[in-house]
Tab-separated table of C-alpha atoms in Angstrom:
chain	number	residue	atom	x	y	z
A	21	UNK	CA	76.540	25.552	-21.087
A	22	UNK	CA	73.384	23.510	-20.456
A	23	UNK	CA	74.390	20.984	-23.279
A	24	UNK	CA	77.793	20.511	-21.826
A	25	UNK	CA	76.295	19.922	-18.400
A	26	UNK	CA	73.563	17.554	-19.834
A	27	UNK	CA	76.240	15.295	-21.253
A	28	UNK	CA	77.886	14.905	-17.880
A	29	UNK	CA	74.559	14.447	-15.922
A	30	UNK	CA	71.002	14.921	-16.954
A	31	UNK	CA	70.129	15.778	-13.498
A	32	UNK	CA	72.730	18.550	-13.425
A	33	UNK	CA	71.168	20.155	-16.543
A	34	UNK	CA	67.723	20.084	-14.670
A	35	UNK	CA	69.319	21.467	-11.524
A	36	UNK	CA	70.804	24.622	-13.278
A	37	UNK	CA	67.492	25.425	-14.869
A	38	UNK	CA	65.636	25.169	-11.639
A	39	UNK	CA	67.661	27.367	-9.190
A	40	UNK	CA	64.726	29.681	-8.393
A	41	UNK	CA	62.428	26.710	-7.604
A	42	UNK	CA	65.010	25.234	-5.456
A	43	UNK	CA	65.431	28.502	-3.549
A	44	UNK	CA	61.611	28.730	-3.054
A	45	UNK	CA	61.825	25.210	-1.602
A	46	UNK	CA	64.408	26.295	0.786
A	47	UNK	CA	62.458	29.421	1.759
A	48	UNK	CA	59.335	27.445	2.271
A	49	UNK	CA	61.127	24.943	4.457
A	50	UNK	CA	62.640	27.684	6.573
A	51	UNK	CA	59.202	29.357	7.049
A	52	UNK	CA	57.670	25.965	8.063
A	53	UNK	CA	60.401	25.388	10.861
A	54	UNK	CA	59.021	25.673	14.380
A	55	UNK	CA	58.619	29.149	15.453
A	56	UNK	CA	60.793	28.665	18.517
A	57	UNK	CA	63.803	27.798	16.479
A	58	UNK	CA	66.707	30.236	16.257
A	59	UNK	CA	67.671	31.540	12.798
A	60	UNK	CA	70.587	29.211	12.679
A	61	UNK	CA	68.400	26.075	13.474
A	62	UNK	CA	65.893	27.176	10.999
A	63	UNK	CA	68.222	27.764	8.104
A	64	UNK	CA	70.091	24.437	8.916
A	65	UNK	CA	66.879	22.664	8.766
A	66	UNK	CA	65.858	24.385	5.553
A	67	UNK	CA	69.175	23.520	3.890
A	68	UNK	CA	68.451	19.740	4.492
A	69	UNK	CA	65.850	20.203	1.705
A	70	UNK	CA	68.798	20.476	-0.697
A	71	UNK	CA	69.866	16.894	0.151
A	72	UNK	CA	66.410	15.503	-0.432
A	73	UNK	CA	65.880	17.125	-3.826
A	74	UNK	CA	69.689	17.173	-4.913
A	75	UNK	CA	69.605	13.734	-6.518
A	76	UNK	CA	71.465	10.708	-5.456
A	77	UNK	CA	74.795	11.004	-3.614
A	78	UNK	CA	76.612	10.218	-6.873
A	79	UNK	CA	74.728	13.016	-8.696
A	80	UNK	CA	75.426	15.425	-5.725
A	81	UNK	CA	79.112	14.542	-6.058
A	82	UNK	CA	79.100	15.222	-9.743
A	83	UNK	CA	77.431	18.618	-8.987
A	84	UNK	CA	80.154	19.429	-6.536
A	85	UNK	CA	82.876	18.414	-8.976
A	86	UNK	CA	81.287	20.533	-11.701
A	87	UNK	CA	81.280	23.496	-9.431
A	88	UNK	CA	84.958	23.025	-8.679
A	89	UNK	CA	85.983	22.517	-12.178
A	90	UNK	CA	83.899	24.987	-14.268
A	91	UNK	CA	84.490	28.648	-13.599
A	92	UNK	CA	81.148	29.606	-15.424
A	93	UNK	CA	79.205	27.234	-13.114
A	94	UNK	CA	80.961	28.765	-10.104
A	95	UNK	CA	79.806	32.209	-11.239
A	96	UNK	CA	76.234	30.815	-11.619
A	97	UNK	CA	76.505	29.545	-7.984
A	98	UNK	CA	77.532	32.922	-6.736
A	99	UNK	CA	74.533	34.427	-8.707
A	100	UNK	CA	72.312	31.977	-6.870
A	101	UNK	CA	73.758	33.044	-3.537
A	102	UNK	CA	72.773	36.609	-4.239
A	103	UNK	CA	69.279	35.554	-5.190
A	104	UNK	CA	68.938	33.396	-2.107
A	105	UNK	CA	70.156	36.207	0.149
A	106	UNK	CA	67.042	38.378	-0.978
A	107	UNK	CA	64.771	35.230	-0.744
A	108	UNK	CA	65.681	33.993	2.660
A	109	UNK	CA	66.475	37.326	4.364
A	110	UNK	CA	62.986	38.246	5.413
A	111	UNK	CA	62.503	34.962	7.329
A	112	UNK	CA	65.955	35.316	8.852
A	113	UNK	CA	65.091	38.847	9.726
A	114	UNK	CA	62.015	37.779	11.605
A	115	UNK	CA	63.906	34.927	13.407
A	116	UNK	CA	66.849	37.277	14.359
A	117	UNK	CA	64.241	39.552	16.059
A	118	UNK	CA	64.935	42.370	13.750
A	119	UNK	CA	62.146	44.942	13.049
A	120	UNK	CA	60.051	44.306	9.785
A	121	UNK	CA	61.121	46.524	6.961
A	122	UNK	CA	60.203	47.020	3.202
A	123	UNK	CA	63.478	45.741	2.135
A	124	UNK	CA	65.615	43.076	3.865
A	125	UNK	CA	67.726	44.327	6.743
A	126	UNK	CA	71.402	44.184	5.841
A	127	UNK	CA	72.090	42.257	8.950
A	128	UNK	CA	69.541	39.563	7.851
A	129	UNK	CA	71.275	39.353	4.373
A	130	UNK	CA	74.628	39.066	6.047
A	131	UNK	CA	73.240	36.234	8.100
A	132	UNK	CA	72.053	34.380	5.106
A	133	UNK	CA	75.242	35.024	3.188
A	134	UNK	CA	77.279	33.575	6.262
A	135	UNK	CA	74.970	30.453	6.360
A	136	UNK	CA	75.561	30.046	2.578
A	137	UNK	CA	79.187	30.341	3.109
A	138	UNK	CA	79.159	27.687	5.714
A	139	UNK	CA	77.103	25.436	3.418
A	140	UNK	CA	79.752	25.996	0.620
A	141	UNK	CA	82.603	25.369	2.925
A	142	UNK	CA	80.843	22.023	4.048
A	143	UNK	CA	80.192	20.981	0.593
A	144	UNK	CA	83.635	21.865	-0.623
A	145	UNK	CA	85.226	19.838	2.231
A	146	UNK	CA	82.761	16.944	1.490
A	147	UNK	CA	83.889	17.011	-2.173
A	148	UNK	CA	87.538	17.160	-1.244
A	149	UNK	CA	87.161	14.068	1.155
A	150	UNK	CA	85.725	12.042	-1.885
A	151	UNK	CA	82.299	12.175	-0.210
A	152	UNK	CA	83.455	10.358	2.864
A	153	UNK	CA	83.013	13.151	5.447
A	154	UNK	CA	79.416	14.027	6.750
A	155	UNK	CA	78.394	17.330	5.199
A	156	UNK	CA	75.897	18.067	7.893
A	157	UNK	CA	78.672	17.831	10.575
A	158	UNK	CA	80.899	19.941	8.425
A	159	UNK	CA	78.216	22.579	8.210
A	160	UNK	CA	77.725	22.449	11.946
A	161	UNK	CA	81.413	22.848	12.566
A	162	UNK	CA	81.534	25.911	10.168
A	163	UNK	CA	78.493	27.550	11.873
A	164	UNK	CA	80.069	26.847	15.374
A	165	UNK	CA	83.206	28.690	14.389
A	166	UNK	CA	81.213	31.712	13.217
A	167	UNK	CA	79.122	31.662	16.441
A	168	UNK	CA	82.266	31.463	18.564
């Protein structure tokens, strides 16, 4: 798989090999957000790291295309979500005002899963628009729908 991805984009090959480091960057960014920010504000701000480390807009678009066209990459993406739920849930739990616990509270994991779903919906729509729509606005709209 890595060889096929490398032929399409050298950055993509690096990206798939560095999912854990990327998740750690998002976690660190979320923890570094101002203490008064809500869980939604903090995770949104943390997700902005993805745009900064995600390569050029053309490379990001290539990644979105690969995720849409390669089932094995889509499966890897879902695997990343599960890992990131565990990684981001403790900070989400704290920001949601939930009591500390030895393992992440299911409500905090559900919050992170919902935020990741909003991110995916935004990226998917950005891809379908040919990169013309603003992914941050799309994310905010998806979150607003969930928050009612």
